[in-house]
């Protein structure tokens, strides 16, 4: 069992690293092509819609763009699709490894909704799929000819989904799922819309037919949507490291406002690429939105009932670790070495919110975070930072014995 915990953490690390690598490739190509398209010199002779000269890495590049297609099919054509597909596949794998396999720890919040693991996983997948279905339906509806209205409706949908996710899952999982839903929309745009339309154009060229310009316009519209969604997705994917973003009752509003932040930032750079001068007002709007988000993150603090918290029932997962041999010793260690920071009202100078939203005050808290305590303070010396509270090697060994012993009991019970 303890080998599995360590191996599973390394698996999550490997999948996350893969996800970051391929996401960099996708985001880089997306940002590059949007900037290229907006910065083209369109006052050029010939059939090309525009051209641009660029210098990089000691060489010069002469790039031309055709609005619909060139006169004939080129011998070599580079497609940009696998960056998107591998980003989504690795992200889905990471979601499964961290949130589905660890549903009792990271996905389910019994105080919000009592769910079995399989129910939580089904809801997780349903939210992600529903996001694409709703978005695609709207983009293909008669309203599609009114892009501003479409964007307003989409934003209203984001606000509603953000609120709903925060009523169902943990705050950390809610923001992550909003990001996963948005990322799914972006990849589905590539897979279901952009690539098929580009293939139609290529097939027409091969057959000697004149391609219809509408396919390129549809693909470009979805690509532009992806460009504006990229920054909010990055924020939401990183949010699990910052409890100020997810550990507040206003997390759903914060998540919604992040999308507006993405729009203002991208609008500045897109306008800069197109005209050579970005609108300064976007930075003021971005700063105001960020200040509002920061204020919302601190607008509420713990005002719950500690007695009720102590009396609350534990899940079967928590019970197994709380009843394991050595728990009382470990609880004493954790409460003495860790709970001054990992509290609902921390009393360590300079810390106002528990790091990563992890609370280690009572029996249920400690049992719930058993695996992280084992990995962070038992197997490794990651916690406490710099060993500020002076946890001893003997105390770390006690944590390891408790977790490994409890793990054996869990395996037998299963």
mmCIF file of C-alpha atoms in Angstrom:
data_model
loop_
_atom_site.group_PDB
_atom_site.id
_atom_site.type_symbol
_atom_site.label_atom_id
_atom_site.label_comp_id
_atom_site.label_asym_id
_atom_site.label_seq_id
_atom_site.Cartn_x
_atom_site.Cartn_y
_atom_site.Cartn_z
ATOM 1 C CA UNK A 1 0.000 0.000 0.000
ATOM 2 C CA UNK A 2 2.737 2.471 0.908
ATOM 3 C CA UNK A 3 4.623 1.634 -2.302
ATOM 4 C CA UNK A 4 1.424 2.362 -4.215
ATOM 5 C CA UNK A 5 1.081 5.784 -2.582
ATOM 6 C CA UNK A 6 4.603 6.772 -3.614
ATOM 7 C CA UNK A 7 4.264 5.308 -7.111
ATOM 8 C CA UNK A 8 0.884 6.998 -7.575
ATOM 9 C CA UNK A 9 2.370 10.364 -6.630
ATOM 10 C CA UNK A 10 5.157 9.889 -9.159
ATOM 11 C CA UNK A 11 2.578 8.859 -11.766
ATOM 12 C CA UNK A 12 0.694 12.099 -11.104
ATOM 13 C CA UNK A 13 3.976 14.010 -11.424
ATOM 14 C CA UNK A 14 4.806 12.333 -14.766
ATOM 15 C CA UNK A 15 1.341 12.952 -16.199
ATOM 16 C CA UNK A 16 1.356 16.566 -14.985
ATOM 17 C CA UNK A 17 4.775 17.166 -16.529
ATOM 18 C CA UNK A 18 3.578 15.697 -19.817
ATOM 19 C CA UNK A 19 0.491 17.894 -19.667
ATOM 20 C CA UNK A 20 2.575 21.023 -19.115
ATOM 21 C CA UNK A 21 4.984 20.166 -21.953
ATOM 22 C CA UNK A 22 2.307 19.588 -24.588
ATOM 23 C CA UNK A 23 0.212 22.523 -23.316
ATOM 24 C CA UNK A 24 3.190 24.849 -23.833
ATOM 25 C CA UNK A 25 3.441 23.598 -27.420
ATOM 26 C CA UNK A 26 -0.281 24.150 -28.051
ATOM 27 C CA UNK A 27 -0.506 27.559 -26.404
ATOM 28 C CA UNK A 28 2.692 28.683 -28.111
ATOM 29 C CA UNK A 29 1.452 27.782 -31.584
ATOM 30 C CA UNK A 30 -1.979 29.304 -30.859
ATOM 31 C CA UNK A 31 -0.515 32.612 -29.684
ATOM 32 C CA UNK A 32 1.961 32.657 -32.549
ATOM 33 C CA UNK A 33 -0.583 32.153 -35.326
ATOM 34 C CA UNK A 34 -3.042 34.679 -33.908
ATOM 35 C CA UNK A 35 -0.236 37.244 -33.664
ATOM 36 C CA UNK A 36 0.942 36.325 -37.176
ATOM 37 C CA UNK A 37 -2.532 36.672 -38.670
ATOM 38 C CA UNK A 38 -3.205 40.005 -36.988
ATOM 39 C CA UNK A 39 0.181 41.422 -37.964
ATOM 40 C CA UNK A 40 0.143 40.517 -41.668
ATOM 41 C CA UNK A 41 0.886 43.192 -44.232
ATOM 42 C CA UNK A 42 -2.177 42.889 -46.441
ATOM 43 C CA UNK A 43 -1.120 45.527 -48.953
ATOM 44 C CA UNK A 44 0.655 43.029 -51.192
ATOM 45 C CA UNK A 45 0.215 42.149 -54.869
ATOM 46 C CA UNK A 46 -0.883 38.722 -55.991
ATOM 47 C CA UNK A 47 -3.379 36.172 -54.707
ATOM 48 C CA UNK A 48 -2.072 36.067 -51.126
ATOM 49 C CA UNK A 49 -4.191 37.758 -48.464
ATOM 50 C CA UNK A 50 -1.099 39.034 -46.679
ATOM 51 C CA UNK A 51 2.543 38.430 -45.913
ATOM 52 C CA UNK A 52 5.084 39.017 -43.179
ATOM 53 C CA UNK A 53 8.852 38.979 -42.889
ATOM 54 C CA UNK A 54 10.227 37.680 -39.601
ATOM 55 C CA UNK A 55 13.707 37.119 -38.205
ATOM 56 C CA UNK A 56 14.525 34.486 -35.616
ATOM 57 C CA UNK A 57 17.431 32.261 -34.696
ATOM 58 C CA UNK A 58 19.791 33.840 -37.234
ATOM 59 C CA UNK A 59 17.461 33.391 -40.198
ATOM 60 C CA UNK A 60 14.780 35.283 -42.113
ATOM 61 C CA UNK A 61 11.309 33.900 -42.758
ATOM 62 C CA UNK A 62 8.943 35.036 -45.502
ATOM 63 C CA UNK A 63 5.387 33.998 -44.629
ATOM 64 C CA UNK A 64 2.319 34.338 -46.835
ATOM 65 C CA UNK A 65 -1.307 33.697 -45.976
ATOM 66 C CA UNK A 66 -4.100 32.761 -48.379
ATOM 67 C CA UNK A 67 -7.570 33.734 -47.227
ATOM 68 C CA UNK A 68 -9.249 30.624 -48.637
ATOM 69 C CA UNK A 69 -6.553 28.460 -50.210
ATOM 70 C CA UNK A 70 -3.671 28.646 -52.688
ATOM 71 C CA UNK A 71 -4.274 27.880 -56.340
ATOM 72 C CA UNK A 72 -3.026 24.298 -55.980
ATOM 73 C CA UNK A 73 -2.253 21.837 -53.242
ATOM 74 C CA UNK A 74 1.336 22.280 -51.974
ATOM 75 C CA UNK A 75 3.592 19.240 -51.823
ATOM 76 C CA UNK A 76 4.249 19.656 -48.114
ATOM 77 C CA UNK A 77 1.612 20.797 -45.636
ATOM 78 C CA UNK A 78 2.174 21.000 -41.871
ATOM 79 C CA UNK A 79 -0.864 20.424 -39.680
ATOM 80 C CA UNK A 80 -1.169 21.767 -36.146
ATOM 81 C CA UNK A 81 -3.446 19.421 -34.230
ATOM 82 C CA UNK A 82 -1.519 16.985 -32.058
ATOM 83 C CA UNK A 83 -0.502 19.725 -29.636
ATOM 84 C CA UNK A 84 -4.196 20.205 -28.845
ATOM 85 C CA UNK A 85 -5.081 16.513 -28.726
ATOM 86 C CA UNK A 86 -2.183 15.507 -26.481
ATOM 87 C CA UNK A 87 -2.901 18.423 -24.153
ATOM 88 C CA UNK A 88 -6.476 17.244 -23.679
ATOM 89 C CA UNK A 89 -5.552 13.557 -23.371
ATOM 90 C CA UNK A 90 -2.852 14.231 -20.792
ATOM 91 C CA UNK A 91 -5.209 16.593 -18.936
ATOM 92 C CA UNK A 92 -7.925 13.943 -18.876
ATOM 93 C CA UNK A 93 -5.407 11.430 -17.555
ATOM 94 C CA UNK A 94 -4.338 13.881 -14.838
ATOM 95 C CA UNK A 95 -7.975 14.481 -13.886
ATOM 96 C CA UNK A 96 -8.475 10.720 -13.542
ATOM 97 C CA UNK A 97 -5.268 10.166 -11.550
ATOM 98 C CA UNK A 98 -5.781 13.037 -9.102
ATOM 99 C CA UNK A 99 -9.507 13.745 -8.848
ATOM 100 C CA UNK A 100 -11.218 10.503 -9.860
ATOM 101 C CA UNK A 101 -8.836 8.082 -8.157
ATOM 102 C CA UNK A 102 -8.664 10.503 -5.207
ATOM 103 C CA UNK A 103 -12.352 11.432 -5.253
ATOM 104 C CA UNK A 104 -12.770 11.028 -1.483
ATOM 105 C CA UNK A 105 -9.890 13.428 -0.890
ATOM 106 C CA UNK A 106 -10.138 16.056 -3.604
ATOM 107 C CA UNK A 107 -13.496 15.819 -5.364
ATOM 108 C CA UNK A 108 -16.255 15.061 -2.877
ATOM 109 C CA UNK A 109 -17.297 17.563 -0.222
ATOM 110 C CA UNK A 110 -19.864 15.830 2.045
ATOM 111 C CA UNK A 111 -20.871 19.174 3.548
ATOM 112 C CA UNK A 112 -22.146 20.222 0.119
ATOM 113 C CA UNK A 113 -23.470 17.003 -1.389
ATOM 114 C CA UNK A 114 -23.300 13.393 -0.224
ATOM 115 C CA UNK A 115 -21.958 11.449 -3.200
ATOM 116 C CA UNK A 116 -20.616 7.980 -3.789
ATOM 117 C CA UNK A 117 -17.315 7.912 -5.654
ATOM 118 C CA UNK A 118 -18.928 6.622 -8.847
ATOM 119 C CA UNK A 119 -21.577 9.340 -8.683
ATOM 120 C CA UNK A 120 -18.949 12.052 -8.280
ATOM 121 C CA UNK A 121 -16.982 10.709 -11.256
ATOM 122 C CA UNK A 122 -20.094 10.589 -13.451
ATOM 123 C CA UNK A 123 -20.996 14.159 -12.484
ATOM 124 C CA UNK A 124 -17.435 15.252 -13.195
ATOM 125 C CA UNK A 125 -17.521 13.789 -16.706
ATOM 126 C CA UNK A 126 -21.059 15.083 -17.312
ATOM 127 C CA UNK A 127 -20.137 18.675 -16.466
ATOM 128 C CA UNK A 128 -17.177 18.573 -18.845
ATOM 129 C CA UNK A 129 -19.199 17.067 -21.705
ATOM 130 C CA UNK A 130 -22.170 19.385 -21.147
ATOM 131 C CA UNK A 131 -19.947 22.433 -21.482
ATOM 132 C CA UNK A 132 -18.963 21.502 -25.043
ATOM 133 C CA UNK A 133 -22.509 20.513 -26.036
ATOM 134 C CA UNK A 134 -23.969 23.809 -24.819
ATOM 135 C CA UNK A 135 -21.207 25.916 -26.370
ATOM 136 C CA UNK A 136 -21.371 24.168 -29.750
ATOM 137 C CA UNK A 137 -25.175 24.430 -29.857
ATOM 138 C CA UNK A 138 -24.981 28.168 -29.237
ATOM 139 C CA UNK A 139 -22.303 28.690 -31.902
ATOM 140 C CA UNK A 140 -24.456 26.838 -34.471
ATOM 141 C CA UNK A 141 -27.721 28.531 -33.487
ATOM 142 C CA UNK A 142 -29.303 31.485 -35.344
ATOM 143 C CA UNK A 143 -27.633 33.714 -32.725
ATOM 144 C CA UNK A 144 -24.232 32.880 -34.210
ATOM 145 C CA UNK A 145 -24.580 35.873 -36.563
ATOM 146 C CA UNK A 146 -24.528 38.158 -33.497
ATOM 147 C CA UNK A 147 -21.094 37.452 -31.938
ATOM 148 C CA UNK A 148 -21.408 40.004 -29.137
ATOM 149 C CA UNK A 149 -24.661 38.455 -27.955
ATOM 150 C CA UNK A 150 -23.115 35.001 -28.197
ATOM 151 C CA UNK A 151 -20.225 36.085 -25.975
ATOM 152 C CA UNK A 152 -22.593 37.597 -23.395
ATOM 153 C CA UNK A 153 -24.639 34.388 -23.282
ATOM 154 C CA UNK A 154 -21.468 32.325 -22.960
ATOM 155 C CA UNK A 155 -20.277 34.458 -20.061
ATOM 156 C CA UNK A 156 -23.665 34.082 -18.335
ATOM 157 C CA UNK A 157 -23.305 30.325 -18.802
ATOM 158 C CA UNK A 158 -19.809 30.394 -17.293
ATOM 159 C CA UNK A 159 -21.121 32.232 -14.229
ATOM 160 C CA UNK A 160 -23.975 29.725 -13.811
ATOM 161 C CA UNK A 161 -21.721 26.681 -14.222
ATOM 162 C CA UNK A 162 -19.138 28.154 -11.849
ATOM 163 C CA UNK A 163 -21.816 28.594 -9.177
ATOM 164 C CA UNK A 164 -23.220 25.103 -9.748
ATOM 165 C CA UNK A 165 -19.829 23.402 -9.579
ATOM 166 C CA UNK A 166 -19.164 25.115 -6.258
ATOM 167 C CA UNK A 167 -22.439 23.706 -4.895
ATOM 168 C CA UNK A 168 -21.396 20.152 -5.778
ATOM 169 C CA UNK A 169 -17.627 19.665 -5.457
ATOM 170 C CA UNK A 170 -14.821 20.918 -3.240
ATOM 171 C CA UNK A 171 -13.720 24.468 -4.026
ATOM 172 C CA UNK A 172 -10.466 23.182 -5.467
ATOM 173 C CA UNK A 173 -12.249 20.681 -7.721
ATOM 174 C CA UNK A 174 -14.893 23.224 -8.775
ATOM 175 C CA UNK A 175 -12.346 25.635 -10.259
ATOM 176 C CA UNK A 176 -10.367 22.796 -11.797
ATOM 177 C CA UNK A 177 -13.485 21.418 -13.477
ATOM 178 C CA UNK A 178 -14.419 24.809 -14.868
ATOM 179 C CA UNK A 179 -10.944 24.886 -16.408
ATOM 180 C CA UNK A 180 -11.251 21.315 -17.694
ATOM 181 C CA UNK A 181 -14.640 22.109 -19.231
ATOM 182 C CA UNK A 182 -13.189 25.159 -21.004
ATOM 183 C CA UNK A 183 -10.136 23.215 -22.194
ATOM 184 C CA UNK A 184 -12.456 20.532 -23.561
ATOM 185 C CA UNK A 185 -14.320 23.191 -25.542
ATOM 186 C CA UNK A 186 -11.001 24.363 -26.989
ATOM 187 C CA UNK A 187 -9.835 20.892 -28.033
ATOM 188 C CA UNK A 188 -13.284 19.953 -29.340
ATOM 189 C CA UNK A 189 -13.167 23.114 -31.472
ATOM 190 C CA UNK A 190 -9.993 21.763 -33.044
ATOM 191 C CA UNK A 191 -11.204 18.173 -33.420
ATOM 192 C CA UNK A 192 -14.828 18.700 -34.481
ATOM 193 C CA UNK A 193 -14.764 22.081 -36.239
ATOM 194 C CA UNK A 194 -11.370 23.453 -37.251
ATOM 195 C CA UNK A 195 -9.734 20.273 -38.573
ATOM 196 C CA UNK A 196 -12.794 18.936 -40.497
ATOM 197 C CA UNK A 197 -13.268 22.322 -42.181
ATOM 198 C CA UNK A 198 -9.614 22.473 -43.132
ATOM 199 C CA UNK A 199 -9.822 18.939 -44.555
ATOM 200 C CA UNK A 200 -12.750 20.003 -46.738
ATOM 201 C CA UNK A 201 -10.633 22.798 -48.184
ATOM 202 C CA UNK A 202 -7.699 20.427 -48.766
ATOM 203 C CA UNK A 203 -9.957 17.835 -50.443
ATOM 204 C CA UNK A 204 -11.400 20.513 -52.726
ATOM 205 C CA UNK A 205 -7.900 21.556 -53.763
ATOM 206 C CA UNK A 206 -6.918 17.973 -54.487
ATOM 207 C CA UNK A 207 -10.047 17.520 -56.600
ATOM 208 C CA UNK A 208 -9.437 20.739 -58.523
ATOM 209 C CA UNK A 209 -12.463 22.492 -57.012
ATOM 210 C CA UNK A 210 -12.515 26.061 -55.704
ATOM 211 C CA UNK A 211 -12.872 25.848 -51.904
ATOM 212 C CA UNK A 212 -15.756 27.643 -50.215
ATOM 213 C CA UNK A 213 -14.517 30.529 -48.054
ATOM 214 C CA UNK A 214 -17.094 29.796 -45.344
ATOM 215 C CA UNK A 215 -15.126 26.825 -44.025
ATOM 216 C CA UNK A 216 -12.083 28.951 -43.340
ATOM 217 C CA UNK A 217 -14.190 31.638 -41.653
ATOM 218 C CA UNK A 218 -15.819 29.106 -39.322
ATOM 219 C CA UNK A 219 -12.440 27.624 -38.411
ATOM 220 C CA UNK A 220 -10.958 31.064 -37.785
ATOM 221 C CA UNK A 221 -13.877 32.049 -35.502
ATOM 222 C CA UNK A 222 -13.408 28.967 -33.317
ATOM 223 C CA UNK A 223 -9.647 29.523 -33.281
ATOM 224 C CA UNK A 224 -10.240 33.083 -32.067
ATOM 225 C CA UNK A 225 -12.507 31.776 -29.292
ATOM 226 C CA UNK A 226 -9.708 29.426 -28.236
ATOM 227 C CA UNK A 227 -7.288 32.337 -28.150
ATOM 228 C CA UNK A 228 -9.440 34.246 -25.650
ATOM 229 C CA UNK A 229 -10.104 31.163 -23.502
ATOM 230 C CA UNK A 230 -6.443 30.201 -23.056
ATOM 231 C CA UNK A 231 -5.524 32.543 -20.196
ATOM 232 C CA UNK A 232 -8.547 31.720 -17.995
ATOM 233 C CA UNK A 233 -7.788 28.008 -18.429
ATOM 234 C CA UNK A 234 -4.203 28.550 -17.276
ATOM 235 C CA UNK A 235 -5.407 30.430 -14.178
ATOM 236 C CA UNK A 236 -7.950 27.730 -13.298
ATOM 237 C CA UNK A 237 -5.426 24.931 -13.778
ATOM 238 C CA UNK A 238 -3.001 26.676 -11.403
ATOM 239 C CA UNK A 239 -5.687 27.671 -8.894
ATOM 240 C CA UNK A 240 -5.416 24.414 -6.909
ATOM 241 C CA UNK A 241 -2.134 25.745 -5.491
ATOM 242 C CA UNK A 242 -3.790 28.887 -4.120
ATOM 243 C CA UNK A 243 -6.559 28.554 -1.510
ATOM 244 C CA UNK A 244 -7.207 32.286 -1.831
ATOM 245 C CA UNK A 245 -8.720 31.414 -5.207
ATOM 246 C CA UNK A 246 -10.726 28.300 -4.280
ATOM 247 C CA UNK A 247 -11.034 28.322 -0.486
ATOM 248 C CA UNK A 248 -13.666 31.031 -0.199
ATOM 249 C CA UNK A 249 -17.430 31.193 -0.543
ATOM 250 C CA UNK A 250 -16.895 33.639 -3.410
ATOM 251 C CA UNK A 251 -14.763 31.212 -5.454
ATOM 252 C CA UNK A 252 -17.449 30.935 -8.142
ATOM 253 C CA UNK A 253 -17.426 34.722 -8.658
ATOM 254 C CA UNK A 254 -13.622 34.777 -8.728
ATOM 255 C CA UNK A 255 -13.597 32.076 -11.420
ATOM 256 C CA UNK A 256 -16.100 34.002 -13.536
ATOM 257 C CA UNK A 257 -14.137 37.249 -13.254
ATOM 258 C CA UNK A 258 -10.991 35.447 -14.357
ATOM 259 C CA UNK A 259 -12.596 34.990 -17.762
ATOM 260 C CA UNK A 260 -13.002 38.757 -18.026
ATOM 261 C CA UNK A 261 -9.341 39.130 -17.078
ATOM 262 C CA UNK A 262 -8.427 36.828 -19.939
ATOM 263 C CA UNK A 263 -10.472 38.903 -22.370
ATOM 264 C CA UNK A 264 -8.902 42.232 -21.364
ATOM 265 C CA UNK A 265 -5.350 40.888 -21.517
ATOM 266 C CA UNK A 266 -5.790 39.116 -24.852
ATOM 267 C CA UNK A 267 -7.613 42.117 -26.320
ATOM 268 C CA UNK A 268 -4.608 44.292 -25.552
ATOM 269 C CA UNK A 269 -2.121 41.963 -27.219
ATOM 270 C CA UNK A 270 -4.361 41.110 -30.173
ATOM 271 C CA UNK A 271 -4.913 44.817 -30.841
ATOM 272 C CA UNK A 272 -1.178 45.436 -30.423
ATOM 273 C CA UNK A 273 -0.378 42.780 -33.033
ATOM 274 C CA UNK A 274 -2.990 44.174 -35.425
ATOM 275 C CA UNK A 275 -2.314 47.913 -35.104
ATOM 276 C CA UNK A 276 1.044 48.261 -33.396
ATOM 277 C CA UNK A 277 -0.546 49.944 -30.375
ATOM 278 C CA UNK A 278 -2.545 48.247 -27.663
ATOM 279 C CA UNK A 279 -5.435 50.003 -25.886
ATOM 280 C CA UNK A 280 -4.124 51.269 -22.551
ATOM 281 C CA UNK A 281 -7.561 51.085 -20.920
ATOM 282 C CA UNK A 282 -7.325 47.291 -20.887
ATOM 283 C CA UNK A 283 -4.550 47.433 -18.276
ATOM 284 C CA UNK A 284 -6.687 49.625 -16.050
ATOM 285 C CA UNK A 285 -9.619 47.240 -16.445
ATOM 286 C CA UNK A 286 -7.349 44.269 -15.730
ATOM 287 C CA UNK A 287 -5.980 45.913 -12.577
ATOM 288 C CA UNK A 288 -9.471 46.734 -11.295
ATOM 289 C CA UNK A 289 -10.688 43.187 -11.926
ATOM 290 C CA UNK A 290 -7.646 41.752 -10.147
ATOM 291 C CA UNK A 291 -8.197 43.996 -7.127
ATOM 292 C CA UNK A 292 -11.847 42.900 -6.987
ATOM 293 C CA UNK A 293 -10.765 39.257 -7.134
ATOM 294 C CA UNK A 294 -8.232 39.795 -4.350
ATOM 295 C CA UNK A 295 -10.889 41.502 -2.227
ATOM 296 C CA UNK A 296 -13.401 38.706 -2.801
ATOM 297 C CA UNK A 297 -10.817 36.137 -1.733
ATOM 298 C CA UNK A 298 -10.530 37.781 1.690
ATOM 299 C CA UNK A 299 -14.075 39.049 2.114
ATOM 300 C CA UNK A 300 -14.979 36.062 4.271
ATOM 301 C CA UNK A 301 -13.202 34.088 6.957
ATOM 302 C CA UNK A 302 -14.024 31.038 9.049
ATOM 303 C CA UNK A 303 -17.159 31.696 11.043
ATOM 304 C CA UNK A 304 -18.314 28.138 11.520
ATOM 305 C CA UNK A 305 -19.105 26.179 14.659
ATOM 306 C CA UNK A 306 -16.054 24.306 15.957
ATOM 307 C CA UNK A 307 -18.181 22.050 18.159
ATOM 308 C CA UNK A 308 -20.313 21.066 15.189
ATOM 309 C CA UNK A 309 -17.139 20.457 13.221
ATOM 310 C CA UNK A 310 -15.863 18.081 15.900
ATOM 311 C CA UNK A 311 -19.170 16.231 16.026
ATOM 312 C CA UNK A 312 -19.491 15.833 12.265
ATOM 313 C CA UNK A 313 -19.341 12.262 11.041
ATOM 314 C CA UNK A 314 -16.317 10.880 9.215
ATOM 315 C CA UNK A 315 -16.215 9.119 5.869
ATOM 316 C CA UNK A 316 -15.203 5.458 5.676
ATOM 317 C CA UNK A 317 -11.814 6.536 4.327
ATOM 318 C CA UNK A 318 -11.215 8.864 7.280
ATOM 319 C CA UNK A 319 -12.441 6.287 9.783
ATOM 320 C CA UNK A 320 -9.925 3.716 8.585
ATOM 321 C CA UNK A 321 -6.984 6.011 9.248
ATOM 322 C CA UNK A 322 -8.418 7.435 12.472
ATOM 323 C CA UNK A 323 -8.808 3.923 13.902
ATOM 324 C CA UNK A 324 -5.391 2.705 12.761
ATOM 325 C CA UNK A 325 -2.701 1.916 15.317
ATOM 326 C CA UNK A 326 -0.536 4.920 16.128
ATOM 327 C CA UNK A 327 -3.108 7.551 15.178
ATOM 328 C CA UNK A 328 -3.176 9.220 18.600
ATOM 329 C CA UNK A 329 0.589 9.706 18.530
ATOM 330 C CA UNK A 330 0.477 11.072 14.978
ATOM 331 C CA UNK A 331 -2.450 13.386 15.808
ATOM 332 C CA UNK A 332 -0.432 14.817 18.678
ATOM 333 C CA UNK A 333 2.569 15.346 16.372
ATOM 334 C CA UNK A 334 0.500 16.992 13.647
ATOM 335 C CA UNK A 335 -1.394 19.246 16.040
ATOM 336 C CA UNK A 336 1.855 20.297 17.682
ATOM 337 C CA UNK A 337 3.941 20.753 14.551
ATOM 338 C CA UNK A 338 1.501 21.608 11.765
ATOM 339 C CA UNK A 339 -1.879 22.888 12.943
ATOM 340 C CA UNK A 340 -0.688 26.384 13.844
ATOM 341 C CA UNK A 341 -0.501 27.039 10.090
ATOM 342 C CA UNK A 342 -2.987 24.460 8.821
ATOM 343 C CA UNK A 343 -5.920 25.847 10.791
ATOM 344 C CA UNK A 344 -9.160 27.543 9.882
ATOM 345 C CA UNK A 345 -7.809 30.491 11.829
ATOM 346 C CA UNK A 346 -3.995 30.137 11.653
ATOM 347 C CA UNK A 347 -2.000 31.573 14.546
ATOM 348 C CA UNK A 348 1.417 31.623 12.865
ATOM 349 C CA UNK A 349 2.623 35.156 12.184
ATOM 350 C CA UNK A 350 2.222 36.143 8.547
ATOM 351 C CA UNK A 351 -0.209 33.341 7.661
ATOM 352 C CA UNK A 352 -3.891 34.183 7.466
ATOM 353 C CA UNK A 353 -5.149 31.185 5.468
ATOM 354 C CA UNK A 354 -4.111 27.561 5.669
ATOM 355 C CA UNK A 355 -1.577 26.708 2.932
ATOM 356 C CA UNK A 356 -3.354 25.055 -0.003
ATOM 357 C CA UNK A 357 -6.545 25.089 2.065
ATOM 358 C CA UNK A 358 -5.389 22.056 4.071
ATOM 359 C CA UNK A 359 -6.737 21.955 7.642
ATOM 360 C CA UNK A 360 -5.136 19.734 10.310
ATOM 361 C CA UNK A 361 -7.006 20.599 13.478
ATOM 362 C CA UNK A 362 -9.185 17.648 14.415
ATOM 363 C CA UNK A 363 -9.422 13.892 13.974
ATOM 364 C CA UNK A 364 -11.314 14.045 10.682
ATOM 365 C CA UNK A 365 -8.920 16.638 9.243
ATOM 366 C CA UNK A 366 -5.836 14.571 9.996
ATOM 367 C CA UNK A 367 -7.362 11.303 8.808
ATOM 368 C CA UNK A 368 -8.587 12.979 5.631
ATOM 369 C CA UNK A 369 -5.101 14.247 4.784
ATOM 370 C CA UNK A 370 -3.349 10.989 5.741
ATOM 371 C CA UNK A 371 -1.673 10.426 2.393
ATOM 372 C CA UNK A 372 -0.362 13.996 2.137
ATOM 373 C CA UNK A 373 0.906 13.914 5.732
ATOM 374 C CA UNK A 374 2.710 10.677 4.910
ATOM 375 C CA UNK A 375 4.258 12.023 1.707
ATOM 376 C CA UNK A 376 4.997 15.563 2.898
ATOM 377 C CA UNK A 377 6.152 14.969 6.477
ATOM 378 C CA UNK A 378 6.877 11.243 6.638
ATOM 379 C CA UNK A 379 8.612 9.976 3.514
ATOM 380 C CA UNK A 380 10.013 13.427 2.670
ATOM 381 C CA UNK A 381 10.969 16.479 4.703
ATOM 382 C CA UNK A 382 8.912 18.902 2.597
ATOM 383 C CA UNK A 383 6.825 19.894 5.610
ATOM 384 C CA UNK A 384 7.111 21.879 7.779
ATOM 385 C CA UNK A 385 8.979 24.312 5.477
ATOM 386 C CA UNK A 386 12.578 24.504 6.607
ATOM 387 C CA UNK A 387 11.462 22.318 9.527
ATOM 388 C CA UNK A 388 10.485 25.527 11.334
ATOM 389 C CA UNK A 389 8.592 23.678 14.046
ATOM 390 C CA UNK A 390 11.416 21.207 14.672
ATOM 391 C CA UNK A 391 9.742 17.905 13.790
ATOM 392 C CA UNK A 392 12.160 15.115 14.759
ATOM 393 C CA UNK A 393 13.248 12.027 12.799
ATOM 394 C CA UNK A 394 11.422 9.892 15.375
ATOM 395 C CA UNK A 395 8.193 11.791 14.755
ATOM 396 C CA UNK A 396 8.548 11.363 11.015
ATOM 397 C CA UNK A 397 9.113 7.648 11.551
ATOM 398 C CA UNK A 398 5.927 7.480 13.633
ATOM 399 C CA UNK A 399 3.965 9.054 10.758
ATOM 400 C CA UNK A 400 5.395 6.485 8.340
ATOM 401 C CA UNK A 401 4.533 3.550 10.654
ATOM 402 C CA UNK A 402 0.978 4.826 11.129
ATOM 403 C CA UNK A 403 0.279 5.338 7.446
ATOM 404 C CA UNK A 404 1.842 2.080 6.333
ATOM 405 C CA UNK A 405 0.023 0.170 9.037
ATOM 406 C CA UNK A 406 -3.266 1.832 8.161
ATOM 407 C CA UNK A 407 -2.601 1.147 4.489
ATOM 408 C CA UNK A 408 -2.228 -2.539 5.209
ATOM 409 C CA UNK A 409 -5.536 -2.530 7.075
ATOM 410 C CA UNK A 410 -7.215 -0.682 4.199
ATOM 411 C CA UNK A 411 -5.924 -3.217 1.739
ATOM 412 C CA UNK A 412 -7.232 -6.085 3.896
ATOM 413 C CA UNK A 413 -10.608 -4.387 4.316
ATOM 414 C CA UNK A 414 -10.915 -3.927 0.562
#
